[in-house]
Amino acid sequence: FVTGCHYLPKPNYFTAPENEPNPAYVRIVDFNQHADIYQYENGVRCGGGVRSGPLPFIRTQDIGMPKAGQDLTSDYYETKVRPGIETQIGTYWEGSRTRSCFVTTVFTPQPGRYYQFEMTSGSSGTCKLHPSLIERDQQGIGWHLTPNLEVTYPHEGPRATPYYGDERYKDCDD
């Protein structure tokens, strides 16, 4: 049994940069259990899922990013990313009976900036990703969210229609 373990797929996980002198910061809110972050430099893609470790079901990683007036108590993931290089954020919602949808966005984070990506559930028939900048108020006291218009979507987006991973469940009577 143990000898077959090397045949199992090895998942890739995103690892935050440790010695980045002026990183950018990313927060993924809601449904982060399937989220991923990839960064591309010189044609090389690195990164992966954001939830790893001995307890990958823990839904929150807080590194002290400004909350911008939001009541964030659980189900968000904060991390540093390398600035100035193309970055892909993948979000994924999984509902009942194999129903799911995903939205992927691409942007280039700037040093010292704060970014938030919040995914809404697809239970109403549409998932939507809300990419935002977390910025200081004009008075310089508090923080607020501003739509981030500098993102692109390699697939459909920012809205996506849920699909069934197994069509047998599409018209289920339960």
mmCIF file with all atom_site columns, C-alpha atoms in Angstrom, residues 3-148:
data_model
loop_
_atom_site.group_PDB
_atom_site.id
_atom_site.type_symbol
_atom_site.label_atom_id
_atom_site.label_alt_id
_atom_site.label_comp_id
_atom_site.label_asym_id
_atom_site.label_entity_id
_atom_site.label_seq_id
_atom_site.pdbx_PDB_ins_code
_atom_site.Cartn_x
_atom_site.Cartn_y
_atom_site.Cartn_z
_atom_site.occupancy
_atom_site.B_iso_or_equiv
_atom_site.pdbx_formal_charge
_atom_site.auth_seq_id
_atom_site.auth_comp_id
_atom_site.auth_asym_id
_atom_site.auth_atom_id
_atom_site.pdbx_PDB_model_num
ATOM 1   C CA . THR A 1 3   ? 4.744   1.826  -2.095  1.00 0.00 ? 3   THR A CA 1
ATOM 2   C CA . GLY A 1 4   ? 1.955   3.149  -4.346  1.00 0.00 ? 4   GLY A CA 1
ATOM 3   C CA . CYS A 1 5   ? 1.977   6.627  -2.780  1.00 0.00 ? 5   CYS A CA 1
ATOM 4   C CA . HIS A 1 6   ? 4.415   7.977  -5.348  1.00 0.00 ? 6   HIS A CA 1
ATOM 5   C CA . TYR A 1 7   ? 1.708   7.444  -8.002  1.00 0.00 ? 7   TYR A CA 1
ATOM 6   C CA . LEU A 1 8   ? -0.649  9.919  -6.342  1.00 0.00 ? 8   LEU A CA 1
ATOM 7   C CA . PRO A 1 9   ? -0.627  13.437 -7.823  1.00 0.00 ? 9   PRO A CA 1
ATOM 8   C CA . LYS A 1 10  ? 1.403   15.979 -5.887  1.00 0.00 ? 10  LYS A CA 1
ATOM 9   C CA . PRO A 1 11  ? -0.549  19.237 -5.604  1.00 0.00 ? 11  PRO A CA 1
ATOM 10  C CA . ASN A 1 12  ? 1.217   22.551 -6.074  1.00 0.00 ? 12  ASN A CA 1
ATOM 11  C CA . TYR A 1 13  ? 0.697   25.268 -3.481  1.00 0.00 ? 13  TYR A CA 1
ATOM 12  C CA . PHE A 1 14  ? 1.322   28.982 -3.587  1.00 0.00 ? 14  PHE A CA 1
ATOM 13  C CA . THR A 1 15  ? 4.224   30.052 -1.374  1.00 0.00 ? 15  THR A CA 1
ATOM 14  C CA . ALA A 1 16  ? 4.437   33.691 -0.333  1.00 0.00 ? 16  ALA A CA 1
ATOM 15  C CA . PRO A 1 17  ? 7.756   35.435 -1.033  1.00 0.00 ? 17  PRO A CA 1
ATOM 16  C CA . GLU A 1 18  ? 9.849   35.562 2.134   1.00 0.00 ? 18  GLU A CA 1
ATOM 17  C CA . ASN A 1 19  ? 12.467  38.198 1.299   1.00 0.00 ? 19  ASN A CA 1
ATOM 18  C CA . GLU A 1 20  ? 10.517  40.554 -0.962  1.00 0.00 ? 20  GLU A CA 1
ATOM 19  C CA . PRO A 1 21  ? 11.516  44.106 0.136   1.00 0.00 ? 21  PRO A CA 1
ATOM 20  C CA . ASN A 1 22  ? 8.272   45.794 -1.004  1.00 0.00 ? 22  ASN A CA 1
ATOM 21  C CA . PRO A 1 23  ? 5.592   43.174 -1.687  1.00 0.00 ? 23  PRO A CA 1
ATOM 22  C CA . ALA A 1 24  ? 2.018   43.636 -2.833  1.00 0.00 ? 24  ALA A CA 1
ATOM 23  C CA . TYR A 1 25  ? -0.749  42.064 -0.748  1.00 0.00 ? 25  TYR A CA 1
ATOM 24  C CA . VAL A 1 26  ? -3.692  39.906 -1.843  1.00 0.00 ? 26  VAL A CA 1
ATOM 25  C CA . ARG A 1 27  ? -6.830  38.862 0.027   1.00 0.00 ? 27  ARG A CA 1
ATOM 26  C CA . ILE A 1 28  ? -9.241  36.234 -1.328  1.00 0.00 ? 28  ILE A CA 1
ATOM 27  C CA . VAL A 1 29  ? -12.636 36.378 0.393   1.00 0.00 ? 29  VAL A CA 1
ATOM 28  C CA . ASP A 1 30  ? -15.160 33.513 0.493   1.00 0.00 ? 30  ASP A CA 1
ATOM 29  C CA . PHE A 1 31  ? -14.815 30.102 -1.116  1.00 0.00 ? 31  PHE A CA 1
ATOM 30  C CA . ASN A 1 32  ? -11.029 30.125 -0.799  1.00 0.00 ? 32  ASN A CA 1
ATOM 31  C CA . GLN A 1 33  ? -10.777 26.364 -0.295  1.00 0.00 ? 33  GLN A CA 1
ATOM 32  C CA . HIS A 1 34  ? -10.295 25.963 -4.056  1.00 0.00 ? 34  HIS A CA 1
ATOM 33  C CA . ALA A 1 35  ? -8.608  29.299 -4.824  1.00 0.00 ? 35  ALA A CA 1
ATOM 34  C CA . ASP A 1 36  ? -5.172  29.517 -6.378  1.00 0.00 ? 36  ASP A CA 1
ATOM 35  C CA . ILE A 1 37  ? -2.497  32.099 -7.101  1.00 0.00 ? 37  ILE A CA 1
ATOM 36  C CA . TYR A 1 38  ? 0.026   31.811 -9.921  1.00 0.00 ? 38  TYR A CA 1
ATOM 37  C CA . GLN A 1 39  ? 2.742   34.280 -10.850 1.00 0.00 ? 39  GLN A CA 1
ATOM 38  C CA . TYR A 1 40  ? 4.475   34.296 -14.243 1.00 0.00 ? 40  TYR A CA 1
ATOM 39  C CA . GLU A 1 41  ? 8.029   35.506 -14.718 1.00 0.00 ? 41  GLU A CA 1
ATOM 40  C CA . ASN A 1 42  ? 10.151  34.964 -17.827 1.00 0.00 ? 42  ASN A CA 1
ATOM 41  C CA . GLY A 1 43  ? 7.604   32.439 -19.098 1.00 0.00 ? 43  GLY A CA 1
ATOM 42  C CA . VAL A 1 44  ? 7.780   30.344 -15.938 1.00 0.00 ? 44  VAL A CA 1
ATOM 43  C CA . ARG A 1 45  ? 4.601   29.738 -13.952 1.00 0.00 ? 45  ARG A CA 1
ATOM 44  C CA . CYS A 1 46  ? 4.855   29.157 -10.215 1.00 0.00 ? 46  CYS A CA 1
ATOM 45  C CA . GLY A 1 47  ? 2.253   28.943 -7.487  1.00 0.00 ? 47  GLY A CA 1
ATOM 46  C CA . GLY A 1 48  ? -0.807  26.827 -6.872  1.00 0.00 ? 48  GLY A CA 1
ATOM 47  C CA . GLY A 1 49  ? -3.582  26.373 -4.347  1.00 0.00 ? 49  GLY A CA 1
ATOM 48  C CA . VAL A 1 50  ? -3.625  28.725 -1.392  1.00 0.00 ? 50  VAL A CA 1
ATOM 49  C CA . ARG A 1 51  ? -4.827  26.214 1.178   1.00 0.00 ? 51  ARG A CA 1
ATOM 50  C CA . SER A 1 52  ? -2.122  23.777 2.232   1.00 0.00 ? 52  SER A CA 1
ATOM 51  C CA . GLY A 1 53  ? -0.514  22.319 5.291   1.00 0.00 ? 53  GLY A CA 1
ATOM 52  C CA . PRO A 1 54  ? -1.591  19.766 7.862   1.00 0.00 ? 54  PRO A CA 1
ATOM 53  C CA . LEU A 1 55  ? -5.016  21.430 8.276   1.00 0.00 ? 55  LEU A CA 1
ATOM 54  C CA . PRO A 1 56  ? -6.035  22.649 4.789   1.00 0.00 ? 56  PRO A CA 1
ATOM 55  C CA . PHE A 1 57  ? -9.671  22.947 5.918   1.00 0.00 ? 57  PHE A CA 1
ATOM 56  C CA . ILE A 1 58  ? -8.834  26.012 8.037   1.00 0.00 ? 58  ILE A CA 1
ATOM 57  C CA . ARG A 1 59  ? -10.485 28.829 6.096   1.00 0.00 ? 59  ARG A CA 1
ATOM 58  C CA . THR A 1 60  ? -8.666  31.926 7.299   1.00 0.00 ? 60  THR A CA 1
ATOM 59  C CA . GLN A 1 61  ? -5.134  33.251 7.033   1.00 0.00 ? 61  GLN A CA 1
ATOM 60  C CA . ASP A 1 62  ? -4.823  36.787 8.366   1.00 0.00 ? 62  ASP A CA 1
ATOM 61  C CA . ILE A 1 63  ? -1.553  38.694 7.899   1.00 0.00 ? 63  ILE A CA 1
ATOM 62  C CA . GLY A 1 64  ? -2.942  42.054 9.043   1.00 0.00 ? 64  GLY A CA 1
ATOM 63  C CA . MET A 1 65  ? -4.190  43.638 5.811   1.00 0.00 ? 65  MET A CA 1
ATOM 64  C CA . PRO A 1 66  ? -6.576  46.593 6.299   1.00 0.00 ? 66  PRO A CA 1
ATOM 65  C CA . LYS A 1 67  ? -10.171 45.352 6.587   1.00 0.00 ? 67  LYS A CA 1
ATOM 66  C CA . ALA A 1 68  ? -11.714 48.443 4.894   1.00 0.00 ? 68  ALA A CA 1
ATOM 67  C CA . GLY A 1 69  ? -14.760 48.468 7.177   1.00 0.00 ? 69  GLY A CA 1
ATOM 68  C CA . GLN A 1 70  ? -15.648 44.843 6.427   1.00 0.00 ? 70  GLN A CA 1
ATOM 69  C CA . ASP A 1 71  ? -16.673 42.363 9.090   1.00 0.00 ? 71  ASP A CA 1
ATOM 70  C CA . LEU A 1 72  ? -14.204 39.661 8.102   1.00 0.00 ? 72  LEU A CA 1
ATOM 71  C CA . THR A 1 73  ? -14.393 36.970 10.735  1.00 0.00 ? 73  THR A CA 1
ATOM 72  C CA . SER A 1 74  ? -13.712 33.835 8.681   1.00 0.00 ? 74  SER A CA 1
ATOM 73  C CA . ASP A 1 75  ? -13.224 32.395 5.209   1.00 0.00 ? 75  ASP A CA 1
ATOM 74  C CA . TYR A 1 76  ? -10.560 34.688 3.809   1.00 0.00 ? 76  TYR A CA 1
ATOM 75  C CA . TYR A 1 77  ? -6.936  34.217 2.861   1.00 0.00 ? 77  TYR A CA 1
ATOM 76  C CA . GLU A 1 78  ? -4.301  36.978 2.938   1.00 0.00 ? 78  GLU A CA 1
ATOM 77  C CA . THR A 1 79  ? -0.800  36.733 1.523   1.00 0.00 ? 79  THR A CA 1
ATOM 78  C CA . LYS A 1 80  ? 2.111   38.680 0.103   1.00 0.00 ? 80  LYS A CA 1
ATOM 79  C CA . VAL A 1 81  ? 2.870   38.416 -3.620  1.00 0.00 ? 81  VAL A CA 1
ATOM 80  C CA . ARG A 1 82  ? 5.797   39.565 -5.719  1.00 0.00 ? 82  ARG A CA 1
ATOM 81  C CA . PRO A 1 83  ? 4.996   42.918 -7.338  1.00 0.00 ? 83  PRO A CA 1
ATOM 82  C CA . GLY A 1 84  ? 5.523   43.872 -10.955 1.00 0.00 ? 84  GLY A CA 1
ATOM 83  C CA . ILE A 1 85  ? 4.886   40.451 -12.483 1.00 0.00 ? 85  ILE A CA 1
ATOM 84  C CA . GLU A 1 86  ? 1.774   38.969 -14.058 1.00 0.00 ? 86  GLU A CA 1
ATOM 85  C CA . THR A 1 87  ? -0.375  37.326 -11.401 1.00 0.00 ? 87  THR A CA 1
ATOM 86  C CA . GLN A 1 88  ? -3.381  35.062 -11.859 1.00 0.00 ? 88  GLN A CA 1
ATOM 87  C CA . ILE A 1 89  ? -6.038  34.649 -9.175  1.00 0.00 ? 89  ILE A CA 1
ATOM 88  C CA . GLY A 1 90  ? -8.330  31.674 -9.628  1.00 0.00 ? 90  GLY A CA 1
ATOM 89  C CA . THR A 1 91  ? -11.585 31.479 -7.657  1.00 0.00 ? 91  THR A CA 1
ATOM 90  C CA . TYR A 1 92  ? -13.982 28.560 -7.588  1.00 0.00 ? 92  TYR A CA 1
ATOM 91  C CA . TRP A 1 93  ? -17.426 28.035 -6.074  1.00 0.00 ? 93  TRP A CA 1
ATOM 92  C CA . GLU A 1 94  ? -18.741 24.543 -5.455  1.00 0.00 ? 94  GLU A CA 1
ATOM 93  C CA . GLY A 1 95  ? -22.426 24.037 -4.703  1.00 0.00 ? 95  GLY A CA 1
ATOM 94  C CA . SER A 1 96  ? -24.691 21.065 -4.324  1.00 0.00 ? 96  SER A CA 1
ATOM 95  C CA . ARG A 1 97  ? -24.993 18.106 -6.703  1.00 0.00 ? 97  ARG A CA 1
ATOM 96  C CA . THR A 1 98  ? -21.673 18.762 -8.521  1.00 0.00 ? 98  THR A CA 1
ATOM 97  C CA . ARG A 1 99  ? -22.721 22.310 -9.481  1.00 0.00 ? 99  ARG A CA 1
ATOM 98  C CA . SER A 1 100 ? -19.792 24.737 -9.644  1.00 0.00 ? 100 SER A CA 1
ATOM 99  C CA . CYS A 1 101 ? -18.319 27.729 -11.442 1.00 0.00 ? 101 CYS A CA 1
ATOM 100 C CA . PHE A 1 102 ? -14.989 29.497 -11.596 1.00 0.00 ? 102 PHE A CA 1
ATOM 101 C CA . VAL A 1 103 ? -13.670 32.932 -12.473 1.00 0.00 ? 103 VAL A CA 1
ATOM 102 C CA . THR A 1 104 ? -9.996  33.605 -13.181 1.00 0.00 ? 104 THR A CA 1
ATOM 103 C CA . THR A 1 105 ? -8.505  37.082 -13.325 1.00 0.00 ? 105 THR A CA 1
ATOM 104 C CA . VAL A 1 106 ? -5.060  38.368 -14.285 1.00 0.00 ? 106 VAL A CA 1
ATOM 105 C CA . PHE A 1 107 ? -3.347  41.552 -13.110 1.00 0.00 ? 107 PHE A CA 1
ATOM 106 C CA . THR A 1 108 ? 0.070   42.962 -12.285 1.00 0.00 ? 108 THR A CA 1
ATOM 107 C CA . PRO A 1 109 ? 0.285   43.902 -8.593  1.00 0.00 ? 109 PRO A CA 1
ATOM 108 C CA . GLN A 1 110 ? 2.145   47.065 -7.661  1.00 0.00 ? 110 GLN A CA 1
ATOM 109 C CA . PRO A 1 111 ? 4.569   47.317 -4.701  1.00 0.00 ? 111 PRO A CA 1
ATOM 110 C CA . GLY A 1 112 ? 2.909   48.172 -1.403  1.00 0.00 ? 112 GLY A CA 1
ATOM 111 C CA . ARG A 1 113 ? -0.659  48.006 -2.791  1.00 0.00 ? 113 ARG A CA 1
ATOM 112 C CA . TYR A 1 114 ? -3.485  45.962 -1.304  1.00 0.00 ? 114 TYR A CA 1
ATOM 113 C CA . TYR A 1 115 ? -5.823  43.873 -3.494  1.00 0.00 ? 115 TYR A CA 1
ATOM 114 C CA . GLN A 1 116 ? -8.994  41.981 -2.644  1.00 0.00 ? 116 GLN A CA 1
ATOM 115 C CA . PHE A 1 117 ? -10.865 39.353 -4.679  1.00 0.00 ? 117 PHE A CA 1
ATOM 116 C CA . GLU A 1 118 ? -14.318 38.352 -3.425  1.00 0.00 ? 118 GLU A CA 1
ATOM 117 C CA . MET A 1 119 ? -16.324 35.603 -5.089  1.00 0.00 ? 119 MET A CA 1
ATOM 118 C CA . THR A 1 120 ? -20.111 35.389 -4.758  1.00 0.00 ? 120 THR A CA 1
ATOM 119 C CA . SER A 1 121 ? -21.954 32.083 -4.672  1.00 0.00 ? 121 SER A CA 1
ATOM 120 C CA . GLY A 1 122 ? -23.407 30.626 -7.843  1.00 0.00 ? 122 GLY A CA 1
ATOM 121 C CA . SER A 1 123 ? -26.600 29.455 -6.137  1.00 0.00 ? 123 SER A CA 1
ATOM 122 C CA . SER A 1 124 ? -28.577 32.291 -7.743  1.00 0.00 ? 124 SER A CA 1
ATOM 123 C CA . GLY A 1 125 ? -27.479 31.146 -11.214 1.00 0.00 ? 125 GLY A CA 1
ATOM 124 C CA . THR A 1 126 ? -24.365 33.323 -11.576 1.00 0.00 ? 126 THR A CA 1
ATOM 125 C CA . CYS A 1 127 ? -21.011 33.547 -9.788  1.00 0.00 ? 127 CYS A CA 1
ATOM 126 C CA . LYS A 1 128 ? -19.314 36.929 -9.771  1.00 0.00 ? 128 LYS A CA 1
ATOM 127 C CA . LEU A 1 129 ? -15.803 37.981 -8.858  1.00 0.00 ? 129 LEU A CA 1
ATOM 128 C CA . HIS A 1 130 ? -15.383 41.425 -7.316  1.00 0.00 ? 130 HIS A CA 1
ATOM 129 C CA . PRO A 1 131 ? -11.744 42.562 -7.732  1.00 0.00 ? 131 PRO A CA 1
ATOM 130 C CA . SER A 1 132 ? -10.968 45.592 -5.562  1.00 0.00 ? 132 SER A CA 1
ATOM 131 C CA . LEU A 1 133 ? -8.157  47.835 -4.444  1.00 0.00 ? 133 LEU A CA 1
ATOM 132 C CA . ILE A 1 134 ? -7.958  48.507 -0.714  1.00 0.00 ? 134 ILE A CA 1
ATOM 133 C CA . GLU A 1 135 ? -7.098  52.197 -0.448  1.00 0.00 ? 135 GLU A CA 1
ATOM 134 C CA . ARG A 1 136 ? -6.782  54.872 2.212   1.00 0.00 ? 136 ARG A CA 1
ATOM 135 C CA . ASP A 1 137 ? -9.653  57.294 2.699   1.00 0.00 ? 137 ASP A CA 1
ATOM 136 C CA . GLN A 1 138 ? -9.046  60.896 1.639   1.00 0.00 ? 138 GLN A CA 1
ATOM 137 C CA . GLN A 1 139 ? -8.530  61.854 5.277   1.00 0.00 ? 139 GLN A CA 1
ATOM 138 C CA . GLY A 1 140 ? -5.872  59.145 5.589   1.00 0.00 ? 140 GLY A CA 1
ATOM 139 C CA . ILE A 1 141 ? -7.578  57.646 8.642   1.00 0.00 ? 141 ILE A CA 1
ATOM 140 C CA . GLY A 1 142 ? -9.549  54.666 7.344   1.00 0.00 ? 142 GLY A CA 1
ATOM 141 C CA . TRP A 1 143 ? -9.634  52.318 4.369   1.00 0.00 ? 143 TRP A CA 1
ATOM 142 C CA . HIS A 1 144 ? -12.172 51.620 1.620   1.00 0.00 ? 144 HIS A CA 1
ATOM 143 C CA . LEU A 1 145 ? -12.652 49.306 -1.350  1.00 0.00 ? 145 LEU A CA 1
ATOM 144 C CA . THR A 1 146 ? -12.418 50.656 -4.905  1.00 0.00 ? 146 THR A CA 1
ATOM 145 C CA . PRO A 1 147 ? -13.219 48.505 -7.965  1.00 0.00 ? 147 PRO A CA 1
ATOM 146 C CA . ASN A 1 148 ? -9.998  47.325 -9.592  1.00 0.00 ? 148 ASN A CA 1
#
